[in-house]
mmCIF file of C-alpha atoms in Angstrom:
data_model
loop_
_atom_site.group_PDB
_atom_site.id
_atom_site.type_symbol
_atom_site.label_atom_id
_atom_site.label_comp_id
_atom_site.label_asym_id
_atom_site.label_seq_id
_atom_site.Cartn_x
_atom_site.Cartn_y
_atom_site.Cartn_z
ATOM 1 C CA UNK A 1455 -10.980 24.349 55.645
ATOM 2 C CA UNK A 1456 -12.891 27.350 58.445
ATOM 3 C CA UNK A 1457 -16.220 27.713 59.605
ATOM 4 C CA UNK A 1458 -17.951 30.911 60.115
ATOM 5 C CA UNK A 1459 -22.002 31.393 60.754
ATOM 6 C CA UNK A 1460 -22.057 34.772 58.203
ATOM 7 C CA UNK A 1461 -19.306 35.513 54.649
ATOM 8 C CA UNK A 1462 -20.703 38.359 53.388
ATOM 9 C CA UNK A 1463 -19.297 39.479 49.791
ATOM 10 C CA UNK A 1464 -17.964 43.272 49.536
ATOM 11 C CA UNK A 1465 -16.994 45.237 51.663
ATOM 12 C CA UNK A 1466 -18.671 48.570 50.564
ATOM 13 C CA UNK A 1467 -20.952 50.467 52.866
ATOM 14 C CA UNK A 1468 -23.513 48.255 52.594
ATOM 15 C CA UNK A 1469 -21.450 44.871 53.270
ATOM 16 C CA UNK A 1470 -20.046 47.109 56.232
ATOM 17 C CA UNK A 1471 -23.449 47.742 57.742
ATOM 18 C CA UNK A 1472 -24.908 44.119 57.281
ATOM 19 C CA UNK A 1473 -21.712 43.417 58.772
ATOM 20 C CA UNK A 1474 -21.456 44.989 62.198
ATOM 21 C CA UNK A 1475 -24.922 44.286 62.649
ATOM 22 C CA UNK A 1476 -24.913 41.068 62.880
ATOM 23 C CA UNK A 1477 -21.410 40.657 64.332
ATOM 24 C CA UNK A 1478 -23.238 43.219 67.263
ATOM 25 C CA UNK A 1479 -26.416 40.637 67.188
ATOM 26 C CA UNK A 1480 -23.853 37.375 67.807
ATOM 27 C CA UNK A 1481 -22.938 36.105 64.989
ATOM 28 C CA UNK A 1482 -19.345 35.280 63.809
ATOM 29 C CA UNK A 1483 -18.897 37.097 59.948
ATOM 30 C CA UNK A 1484 -15.721 37.299 57.770
ATOM 31 C CA UNK A 1485 -16.214 40.017 55.504
ATOM 32 C CA UNK A 1486 -14.246 39.565 51.823
ATOM 33 C CA UNK A 1487 -13.113 41.888 49.792
ATOM 34 C CA UNK A 1488 -11.156 42.007 46.776
ATOM 35 C CA UNK A 1489 -9.591 45.484 46.720
ATOM 36 C CA UNK A 1490 -6.900 45.903 49.006
ATOM 37 C CA UNK A 1491 -9.423 49.387 51.220
ATOM 38 C CA UNK A 1492 -12.637 49.157 52.055
ATOM 39 C CA UNK A 1493 -15.313 50.573 49.643
ATOM 40 C CA UNK A 1494 -13.430 51.762 46.321
ATOM 41 C CA UNK A 1495 -15.904 51.554 44.222
ATOM 42 C CA UNK A 1496 -20.067 52.958 44.447
ATOM 43 C CA UNK A 1497 -19.486 53.971 48.168
ATOM 44 C CA UNK A 1498 -16.790 55.947 47.743
ATOM 45 C CA UNK A 1499 -17.449 57.178 44.212
ATOM 46 C CA UNK A 1500 -21.029 59.259 44.654
ATOM 47 C CA UNK A 1501 -22.951 63.035 45.769
ATOM 48 C CA UNK A 1502 -22.203 61.569 49.270
ATOM 49 C CA UNK A 1503 -26.231 62.546 50.007
ATOM 50 C CA UNK A 1504 -28.114 62.061 52.447
ATOM 51 C CA UNK A 1505 -31.700 61.121 50.781
ATOM 52 C CA UNK A 1506 -35.304 62.320 51.707
ATOM 53 C CA UNK A 1507 -37.543 60.035 50.125
ATOM 54 C CA UNK A 1508 -38.642 61.891 47.910
ATOM 55 C CA UNK A 1509 -38.174 60.126 44.193
ATOM 56 C CA UNK A 1510 -38.542 56.323 44.477
ATOM 57 C CA UNK A 1511 -42.582 54.428 44.212
ATOM 58 C CA UNK A 1512 -44.500 53.717 46.759
ATOM 59 C CA UNK A 1513 -43.754 50.597 48.364
ATOM 60 C CA UNK A 1514 -40.408 49.858 46.737
ATOM 61 C CA UNK A 1515 -37.648 48.906 48.352
ATOM 62 C CA UNK A 1516 -36.100 51.731 47.238
ATOM 63 C CA UNK A 1517 -38.710 54.494 49.653
ATOM 64 C CA UNK A 1518 -38.759 52.574 52.377
ATOM 65 C CA UNK A 1519 -35.063 52.270 53.089
ATOM 66 C CA UNK A 1520 -34.472 55.142 52.302
ATOM 67 C CA UNK A 1521 -36.937 56.908 54.570
ATOM 68 C CA UNK A 1522 -36.426 54.466 57.623
ATOM 69 C CA UNK A 1523 -32.416 54.974 56.519
ATOM 70 C CA UNK A 1524 -32.122 58.687 56.441
ATOM 71 C CA UNK A 1525 -33.216 58.684 60.211
ATOM 72 C CA UNK A 1526 -30.877 55.652 61.401
ATOM 73 C CA UNK A 1527 -27.890 57.599 59.420
ATOM 74 C CA UNK A 1528 -28.310 60.213 61.588
ATOM 75 C CA UNK A 1529 -28.518 58.533 63.647
ATOM 76 C CA UNK A 1530 -25.419 56.854 63.506
ATOM 77 C CA UNK A 1531 -23.004 59.986 62.657
ATOM 78 C CA UNK A 1532 -24.636 61.877 66.105
ATOM 79 C CA UNK A 1533 -23.271 58.998 68.265
ATOM 80 C CA UNK A 1534 -20.451 58.086 66.410
ATOM 81 C CA UNK A 1535 -19.118 61.481 65.748
ATOM 82 C CA UNK A 1536 -19.318 61.077 61.897
ATOM 83 C CA UNK A 1537 -19.405 64.318 60.108
ATOM 84 C CA UNK A 1538 -22.181 65.385 58.740
ATOM 85 C CA UNK A 1539 -24.616 68.384 57.856
ATOM 86 C CA UNK A 1540 -28.511 68.623 57.161
ATOM 87 C CA UNK A 1541 -28.572 71.101 54.795
ATOM 88 C CA UNK A 1542 -31.402 70.632 52.742
ATOM 89 C CA UNK A 1543 -32.324 70.567 49.205
ATOM 90 C CA UNK A 1544 -33.621 72.692 46.322
ATOM 91 C CA UNK A 1545 -35.292 70.622 43.259
ATOM 92 C CA UNK A 1546 -35.603 73.212 41.152
ATOM 93 C CA UNK A 1547 -37.975 73.791 38.005
ATOM 94 C CA UNK A 1548 -36.460 76.423 34.929
ATOM 95 C CA UNK A 1549 -40.412 76.350 33.290
ATOM 96 C CA UNK A 1550 -44.069 75.671 33.823
ATOM 97 C CA UNK A 1551 -43.986 71.583 32.760
ATOM 98 C CA UNK A 1552 -41.292 71.253 35.650
ATOM 99 C CA UNK A 1553 -43.899 73.265 38.220
ATOM 100 C CA UNK A 1554 -46.259 70.628 37.356
ATOM 101 C CA UNK A 1555 -43.235 67.907 38.405
ATOM 102 C CA UNK A 1556 -42.419 69.180 41.347
ATOM 103 C CA UNK A 1557 -45.981 69.262 42.511
ATOM 104 C CA UNK A 1558 -46.456 65.004 41.750
ATOM 105 C CA UNK A 1559 -42.983 64.864 43.665
ATOM 106 C CA UNK A 1560 -44.560 65.747 46.823
ATOM 107 C CA UNK A 1561 -47.705 64.218 46.589
ATOM 108 C CA UNK A 1562 -45.131 60.985 45.928
ATOM 109 C CA UNK A 1563 -43.046 62.689 48.829
ATOM 110 C CA UNK A 1564 -46.253 62.281 51.354
ATOM 111 C CA UNK A 1565 -46.670 59.009 49.706
ATOM 112 C CA UNK A 1566 -43.352 58.071 51.367
ATOM 113 C CA UNK A 1567 -44.296 59.250 54.196
ATOM 114 C CA UNK A 1568 -41.878 62.011 53.616
ATOM 115 C CA UNK A 1569 -44.210 65.164 55.157
ATOM 116 C CA UNK A 1570 -41.141 67.870 55.881
ATOM 117 C CA UNK A 1571 -41.471 68.848 52.003
ATOM 118 C CA UNK A 1572 -42.396 72.700 51.025
ATOM 119 C CA UNK A 1573 -42.868 74.106 47.810
ATOM 120 C CA UNK A 1574 -41.410 77.400 46.909
ATOM 121 C CA UNK A 1575 -42.391 80.598 44.335
ATOM 122 C CA UNK A 1576 -39.439 82.387 42.294
ATOM 123 C CA UNK A 1577 -39.380 85.243 44.366
ATOM 124 C CA UNK A 1578 -38.805 83.147 47.296
ATOM 125 C CA UNK A 1579 -35.398 80.941 45.741
ATOM 126 C CA UNK A 1580 -35.006 84.289 44.330
ATOM 127 C CA UNK A 1581 -33.735 85.214 47.585
ATOM 128 C CA UNK A 1582 -32.324 82.382 48.763
ATOM 129 C CA UNK A 1583 -30.284 81.594 45.854
ATOM 130 C CA UNK A 1584 -30.573 84.538 43.032
ATOM 131 C CA UNK A 1585 -27.560 82.939 40.603
ATOM 132 C CA UNK A 1586 -30.667 80.228 39.754
ATOM 133 C CA UNK A 1587 -32.731 80.264 36.968
ATOM 134 C CA UNK A 1588 -35.742 79.137 38.559
ATOM 135 C CA UNK A 1589 -39.840 79.221 38.014
ATOM 136 C CA UNK A 1590 -40.320 77.550 41.400
ATOM 137 C CA UNK A 1591 -39.003 74.527 43.801
ATOM 138 C CA UNK A 1592 -39.583 72.594 45.952
ATOM 139 C CA UNK A 1593 -38.154 72.241 49.769
ATOM 140 C CA UNK A 1594 -36.659 69.241 51.392
ATOM 141 C CA UNK A 1595 -35.380 70.198 54.962
ATOM 142 C CA UNK A 1596 -33.787 66.044 55.732
ATOM 143 C CA UNK A 1597 -31.834 66.081 53.074
ATOM 144 C CA UNK A 1598 -27.757 66.291 53.922
ATOM 145 C CA UNK A 1599 -24.615 65.525 53.485
ATOM 146 C CA UNK A 1600 -21.898 62.718 54.589
ATOM 147 C CA UNK A 1601 -18.272 61.958 55.114
ATOM 148 C CA UNK A 1602 -18.823 58.086 53.195
ATOM 149 C CA UNK A 1603 -15.128 57.427 54.265
ATOM 150 C CA UNK A 1604 -15.798 58.281 57.575
ATOM 151 C CA UNK A 1605 -18.739 56.059 57.911
ATOM 152 C CA UNK A 1606 -17.229 53.753 56.805
ATOM 153 C CA UNK A 1607 -14.381 53.661 59.230
ATOM 154 C CA UNK A 1608 -17.137 53.460 61.935
ATOM 155 C CA UNK A 1609 -18.568 50.627 60.347
ATOM 156 C CA UNK A 1610 -14.963 48.853 59.750
ATOM 157 C CA UNK A 1611 -14.361 49.989 63.309
ATOM 158 C CA UNK A 1612 -17.856 48.404 64.526
ATOM 159 C CA UNK A 1613 -17.557 45.245 62.861
ATOM 160 C CA UNK A 1614 -13.625 44.409 64.975
ATOM 161 C CA UNK A 1615 -15.308 45.866 67.242
ATOM 162 C CA UNK A 1616 -17.434 42.907 68.103
ATOM 163 C CA UNK A 1617 -14.982 39.901 66.719
ATOM 164 C CA UNK A 1618 -15.165 40.151 63.094
ATOM 165 C CA UNK A 1619 -12.851 40.679 60.277
ATOM 166 C CA UNK A 1620 -12.491 41.955 57.042
ATOM 167 C CA UNK A 1621 -10.088 40.226 54.274
ATOM 168 C CA UNK A 1622 -8.523 41.844 51.935
ATOM 169 C CA UNK A 1623 -7.223 41.059 48.260
ATOM 170 C CA UNK A 1624 -9.607 38.159 47.800
ATOM 171 C CA UNK A 1625 -11.496 36.950 45.395
ATOM 172 C CA UNK A 1626 -14.571 34.396 45.307
ATOM 173 C CA UNK A 1627 -13.553 31.607 43.000
ATOM 174 C CA UNK A 1628 -16.677 29.531 43.848
ATOM 175 C CA UNK A 1629 -19.251 28.692 45.562
ATOM 176 C CA UNK A 1630 -21.087 25.587 46.473
ATOM 177 C CA UNK A 1631 -24.519 25.620 47.927
ATOM 178 C CA UNK A 1632 -26.593 22.796 49.230
ATOM 179 C CA UNK A 1633 -29.143 22.153 51.840
ATOM 180 C CA UNK A 1634 -26.784 21.697 54.894
ATOM 181 C CA UNK A 1635 -24.616 24.969 54.601
ATOM 182 C CA UNK A 1636 -22.643 26.515 51.917
ATOM 183 C CA UNK A 1637 -18.924 25.928 50.558
ATOM 184 C CA UNK A 1638 -17.278 29.583 49.375
ATOM 185 C CA UNK A 1639 -13.625 28.587 47.458
ATOM 186 C CA UNK A 1640 -11.522 31.853 47.562
ATOM 187 C CA UNK A 1641 -8.097 33.087 46.167
ATOM 188 C CA UNK A 1642 -5.999 35.747 47.916
ATOM 189 C CA UNK A 1643 -2.922 36.340 45.315
ATOM 190 C CA UNK A 1644 -1.585 32.598 44.658
ATOM 191 C CA UNK A 1645 -3.421 31.008 48.632
ATOM 192 C CA UNK A 1646 -6.663 29.266 47.582
ATOM 193 C CA UNK A 1647 -8.590 28.404 51.319
ATOM 194 C CA UNK A 1648 -12.371 27.553 51.366
ATOM 195 C CA UNK A 1649 -14.978 28.849 54.355
ATOM 196 C CA UNK A 1650 -18.120 27.114 55.211
ATOM 197 C CA UNK A 1651 -20.584 29.187 55.670
ATOM 198 C CA UNK A 1652 -24.148 29.319 57.507
ATOM 199 C CA UNK A 1653 -25.468 32.264 55.381
ATOM 200 C CA UNK A 1654 -23.603 34.019 52.529
ATOM 201 C CA UNK A 1655 -24.366 37.348 51.816
ATOM 202 C CA UNK A 1656 -23.453 38.432 48.420
ATOM 203 C CA UNK A 1657 -23.167 42.648 48.230
ATOM 204 C CA UNK A 1658 -20.071 42.405 45.783
ATOM 205 C CA UNK A 1659 -22.278 45.808 44.384
ATOM 206 C CA UNK A 1660 -20.958 46.164 40.517
ATOM 207 C CA UNK A 1661 -19.764 42.780 41.010
ATOM 208 C CA UNK A 1662 -23.190 40.812 41.954
ATOM 209 C CA UNK A 1663 -23.721 39.281 39.039
ATOM 210 C CA UNK A 1664 -20.771 37.780 38.795
ATOM 211 C CA UNK A 1665 -20.648 36.558 42.504
ATOM 212 C CA UNK A 1666 -24.256 34.625 41.560
ATOM 213 C CA UNK A 1667 -22.955 33.023 38.945
ATOM 214 C CA UNK A 1668 -20.537 31.089 40.645
ATOM 215 C CA UNK A 1669 -23.096 28.973 42.234
ATOM 216 C CA UNK A 1670 -23.176 25.907 41.514
ATOM 217 C CA UNK A 1671 -26.352 24.429 40.373
ATOM 218 C CA UNK A 1672 -28.039 27.787 41.484
ATOM 219 C CA UNK A 1673 -31.435 28.618 39.264
ATOM 220 C CA UNK A 1674 -31.264 31.443 36.500
ATOM 221 C CA UNK A 1675 -34.274 32.728 36.443
ATOM 222 C CA UNK A 1676 -33.308 34.191 40.226
ATOM 223 C CA UNK A 1677 -30.216 35.830 38.623
ATOM 224 C CA UNK A 1678 -29.971 39.524 37.659
ATOM 225 C CA UNK A 1679 -27.799 41.418 35.069
ATOM 226 C CA UNK A 1680 -25.792 44.194 36.260
ATOM 227 C CA UNK A 1681 -25.237 47.184 34.192
ATOM 228 C CA UNK A 1682 -22.750 50.297 34.550
ATOM 229 C CA UNK A 1683 -23.870 53.462 34.445
ATOM 230 C CA UNK A 1684 -21.001 55.568 34.734
ATOM 231 C CA UNK A 1685 -21.203 59.455 35.915
ATOM 232 C CA UNK A 1686 -18.161 61.854 36.089
ATOM 233 C CA UNK A 1687 -18.265 64.377 39.256
ATOM 234 C CA UNK A 1688 -16.490 68.166 38.285
ATOM 235 C CA UNK A 1689 -15.622 70.375 40.719
ATOM 236 C CA UNK A 1690 -15.870 74.914 40.840
ATOM 237 C CA UNK A 1691 -13.169 76.095 41.039
ATOM 238 C CA UNK A 1692 -13.687 79.869 42.363
ATOM 239 C CA UNK A 1693 -15.802 81.259 44.916
ATOM 240 C CA UNK A 1694 -19.792 80.470 45.466
ATOM 241 C CA UNK A 1695 -22.804 81.478 47.712
ATOM 242 C CA UNK A 1696 -24.314 78.468 47.432
ATOM 243 C CA UNK A 1697 -25.404 76.794 50.825
ATOM 244 C CA UNK A 1698 -27.569 73.869 49.838
ATOM 245 C CA UNK A 1699 -28.135 71.034 47.468
ATOM 246 C CA UNK A 1700 -29.139 72.487 44.129
ATOM 247 C CA UNK A 1701 -30.721 69.027 41.962
ATOM 248 C CA UNK A 1702 -33.023 69.695 38.777
ATOM 249 C CA UNK A 1703 -36.033 67.746 38.154
ATOM 250 C CA UNK A 1704 -35.800 63.926 37.741
ATOM 251 C CA UNK A 1705 -34.311 62.882 34.115
ATOM 252 C CA UNK A 1706 -34.609 59.213 33.126
ATOM 253 C CA UNK A 1707 -31.777 56.413 34.493
ATOM 254 C CA UNK A 1708 -31.304 59.687 37.310
ATOM 255 C CA UNK A 1709 -31.219 62.689 39.067
ATOM 256 C CA UNK A 1710 -29.573 64.919 36.413
ATOM 257 C CA UNK A 1711 -26.692 66.780 37.259
ATOM 258 C CA UNK A 1712 -26.732 68.450 40.877
ATOM 259 C CA UNK A 1713 -24.752 70.875 42.245
ATOM 260 C CA UNK A 1714 -23.625 69.245 45.638
ATOM 261 C CA UNK A 1715 -21.471 70.122 48.543
ATOM 262 C CA UNK A 1716 -19.172 68.722 50.496
ATOM 263 C CA UNK A 1717 -18.370 68.948 53.998
ATOM 264 C CA UNK A 1718 -15.825 71.731 53.847
ATOM 265 C CA UNK A 1719 -18.261 74.072 51.643
ATOM 266 C CA UNK A 1720 -16.413 73.532 47.976
ATOM 267 C CA UNK A 1721 -19.150 72.979 45.287
ATOM 268 C CA UNK A 1722 -19.072 69.756 43.069
ATOM 269 C CA UNK A 1723 -21.472 69.614 39.968
ATOM 270 C CA UNK A 1724 -22.810 65.421 38.762
ATOM 271 C CA UNK A 1725 -22.837 63.058 38.427
ATOM 272 C CA UNK A 1726 -24.681 62.308 34.193
ATOM 273 C CA UNK A 1727 -25.060 59.076 32.454
ATOM 274 C CA UNK A 1728 -22.603 57.226 30.489
ATOM 275 C CA UNK A 1729 -23.508 53.540 30.038
ATOM 276 C CA UNK A 1730 -20.021 51.325 29.951
ATOM 277 C CA UNK A 1731 -19.075 48.021 29.528
ATOM 278 C CA UNK A 1732 -16.296 48.201 32.390
ATOM 279 C CA UNK A 1733 -14.909 49.382 35.315
ATOM 280 C CA UNK A 1734 -13.469 51.997 33.864
ATOM 281 C CA UNK A 1735 -12.578 55.495 36.227
ATOM 282 C CA UNK A 1736 -11.009 57.767 33.540
ATOM 283 C CA UNK A 1737 -12.766 60.770 33.103
ATOM 284 C CA UNK A 1738 -11.291 61.157 28.880
ATOM 285 C CA UNK A 1739 -15.097 59.840 27.719
ATOM 286 C CA UNK A 1740 -16.816 63.200 29.563
ATOM 287 C CA UNK A 1741 -19.308 65.282 27.299
ATOM 288 C CA UNK A 1742 -18.018 68.311 28.704
ATOM 289 C CA UNK A 1743 -20.040 70.177 26.848
ATOM 290 C CA UNK A 1744 -22.919 68.352 27.712
ATOM 291 C CA UNK A 1745 -22.082 68.609 31.082
ATOM 292 C CA UNK A 1746 -21.520 72.655 31.270
ATOM 293 C CA UNK A 1747 -25.123 72.870 29.255
ATOM 294 C CA UNK A 1748 -27.141 70.798 31.941
ATOM 295 C CA UNK A 1749 -25.517 73.431 34.330
ATOM 296 C CA UNK A 1750 -26.589 76.644 32.791
ATOM 297 C CA UNK A 1751 -30.353 74.758 32.417
ATOM 298 C CA UNK A 1752 -30.276 76.557 35.669
ATOM 299 C CA UNK A 1753 -27.370 78.202 36.513
ATOM 300 C CA UNK A 1754 -26.817 80.517 33.317
ATOM 301 C CA UNK A 1755 -24.049 82.598 34.640
ATOM 302 C CA UNK A 1756 -21.829 79.732 35.250
ATOM 303 C CA UNK A 1757 -18.535 80.220 33.784
ATOM 304 C CA UNK A 1758 -17.217 76.531 32.067
ATOM 305 C CA UNK A 1759 -13.612 77.343 32.730
ATOM 306 C CA UNK A 1760 -14.590 77.358 35.957
ATOM 307 C CA UNK A 1761 -15.479 73.960 35.949
ATOM 308 C CA UNK A 1762 -12.914 70.972 36.566
ATOM 309 C CA UNK A 1763 -13.101 67.209 36.428
ATOM 310 C CA UNK A 1764 -12.765 65.660 39.459
ATOM 311 C CA UNK A 1765 -13.896 62.138 39.233
ATOM 312 C CA UNK A 1766 -15.697 59.950 38.473
ATOM 313 C CA UNK A 1767 -18.432 56.955 39.689
ATOM 314 C CA UNK A 1768 -20.083 53.112 38.685
ATOM 315 C CA UNK A 1769 -24.045 53.113 39.745
ATOM 316 C CA UNK A 1770 -25.095 48.940 39.062
ATOM 317 C CA UNK A 1771 -28.048 49.163 37.367
ATOM 318 C CA UNK A 1772 -30.068 46.054 37.791
ATOM 319 C CA UNK A 1773 -32.046 44.565 34.450
ATOM 320 C CA UNK A 1774 -33.862 41.625 34.723
ATOM 321 C CA UNK A 1775 -35.163 39.948 31.296
ATOM 322 C CA UNK A 1776 -33.084 42.802 29.319
ATOM 323 C CA UNK A 1777 -35.589 45.299 31.303
ATOM 324 C CA UNK A 1778 -34.295 47.946 33.991
ATOM 325 C CA UNK A 1779 -35.544 46.724 37.474
ATOM 326 C CA UNK A 1780 -35.402 50.560 39.100
ATOM 327 C CA UNK A 1781 -35.420 49.207 42.180
ATOM 328 C CA UNK A 1782 -33.005 47.270 45.180
ATOM 329 C CA UNK A 1783 -33.048 43.402 44.546
ATOM 330 C CA UNK A 1784 -32.847 41.547 47.878
ATOM 331 C CA UNK A 1785 -33.254 37.605 46.861
ATOM 332 C CA UNK A 1786 -33.695 35.579 49.863
ATOM 333 C CA UNK A 1787 -33.923 32.030 50.252
ATOM 334 C CA UNK A 1788 -37.657 32.655 50.350
ATOM 335 C CA UNK A 1789 -37.087 32.970 46.325
ATOM 336 C CA UNK A 1790 -34.888 30.996 45.127
ATOM 337 C CA UNK A 1791 -34.723 27.949 47.691
ATOM 338 C CA UNK A 1792 -31.040 27.782 48.732
ATOM 339 C CA UNK A 1793 -31.338 28.234 52.872
ATOM 340 C CA UNK A 1794 -28.990 30.883 54.407
ATOM 341 C CA UNK A 1795 -28.374 32.524 50.688
ATOM 342 C CA UNK A 1796 -28.617 36.302 49.987
ATOM 343 C CA UNK A 1797 -28.054 38.192 47.075
ATOM 344 C CA UNK A 1798 -28.267 41.965 46.813
ATOM 345 C CA UNK A 1799 -28.445 43.617 42.746
ATOM 346 C CA UNK A 1800 -28.835 47.142 41.903
ATOM 347 C CA UNK A 1801 -28.255 49.201 45.033
ATOM 348 C CA UNK A 1802 -27.095 52.203 43.875
ATOM 349 C CA UNK A 1803 -29.031 55.591 45.252
ATOM 350 C CA UNK A 1804 -30.041 56.253 47.471
ATOM 351 C CA UNK A 1805 -27.769 53.166 48.727
ATOM 352 C CA UNK A 1806 -25.932 55.133 50.905
ATOM 353 C CA UNK A 1807 -28.779 56.359 52.762
ATOM 354 C CA UNK A 1808 -30.935 53.083 52.913
ATOM 355 C CA UNK A 1809 -27.310 50.904 54.228
ATOM 356 C CA UNK A 1810 -28.459 50.721 57.803
ATOM 357 C CA UNK A 1811 -32.032 50.017 57.188
ATOM 358 C CA UNK A 1812 -30.912 47.478 54.672
ATOM 359 C CA UNK A 1813 -28.867 45.946 57.221
ATOM 360 C CA UNK A 1814 -31.219 45.651 59.822
ATOM 361 C CA UNK A 1815 -34.096 43.898 57.294
ATOM 362 C CA UNK A 1816 -31.329 41.428 56.542
ATOM 363 C CA UNK A 1817 -30.421 40.608 59.766
ATOM 364 C CA UNK A 1818 -34.139 39.690 61.065
ATOM 365 C CA UNK A 1819 -34.316 37.501 57.833
ATOM 366 C CA UNK A 1820 -31.502 35.251 60.210
#
C-alpha cells in the first residue's frame, strides 16, 4: 500500500490543473486516470473557447471562476507558450426580442465584472461580417480560443516537474473514508493496489457520480446525479471570411449551435444537445437538418453540402433530486463532513476557462 498526501481522480483539465498546482505548493500528488491518455473526454471534445464570463448568474461559481480563470489562462498561455488567440466573440440577435436579450446579457456581464462589452448595430455588424443575418450584436473582445491539447500537456509537464505523476489505465474500485485518512482501492488491468491519502479530489467528470457512490458510508444526500448532454460538431469544408467567434443568443441547456474557429482558421459549428444514457461519441445520432437550420438562422447563405460531420463531446450536467443545478458543484468537508474529501460535479462549460481558478480555490482549502 502506498501513502500519498493528495490523490486526484481524473486527468482532464480540471484534475491536472489542481494536480500541478498542489504539487507546485509542495504536496505529494498522484492522479489516477482510467484511460491511457490525458484529457480523453470532455477536456478534448469541446469548442476550445476561452469565455469572458457573460452568461452566468452573478455570484455563481461559474461567473466567479470564469472571470478569474480567463485572466489566469491567458497569462498561463503567455508564460508557457501555449498557442491561443484572443479573437473576440460576437453574440448575435436576429430579431427585436433577441435584441432585448443582448441588453440583458450586457447588464449581467457588468454584474460579473465584465465591463468591456459593446452593443453593435446592424450596420456596424454588416461592415464586419456581411454574411450574417443580424439585427444587433454584443461584442466581447476578451473571448478567445486555445489549443486544449497543448494546455493539457503543459499541466502534465508541470505536474511531473514538481514530482507528481499519473497512473494511467487505473480505475477506482472502492473508497474507505474515515476521520484519519482515506483509503482508495484501485484496479489496473488485473492488478489491485491501494493508496492511502490525506486528501482525495474526485474530478472524474462524466464519472464523478459513479466515483462518489463508491465511497463507503458517504451520506447520499451529498451525492449529485450526473447526466450526459451530448453535443455534435461539424466543420465547414469551404473557404470563409469569419474572423471572430459567432454565437447566437443562449438557448435552454446551452449556448446554441455557434461558429468557432481553430488556431488554423478552420471553421466549425456546434454543439447541439442530445441527452444520452451512456458514453457514445459516434455521429450517427446527429439531426443534420436541425443542425443546418440552426446555422441558417444567422448565416442564411450557408450551403449545407459544405458541412461535414466532425466529432462529438459529452457535457456532465449536474442534477439534484431530479432538478438541474446549472452551476459548478464543489462539495467540500464543510458540507458533507468527511475530512479531506472534495467532490466536483457538473464541471461543464466554462470549465476550460475556469480550470486554473478552480485549482487555486481547491489548493487554498488544503
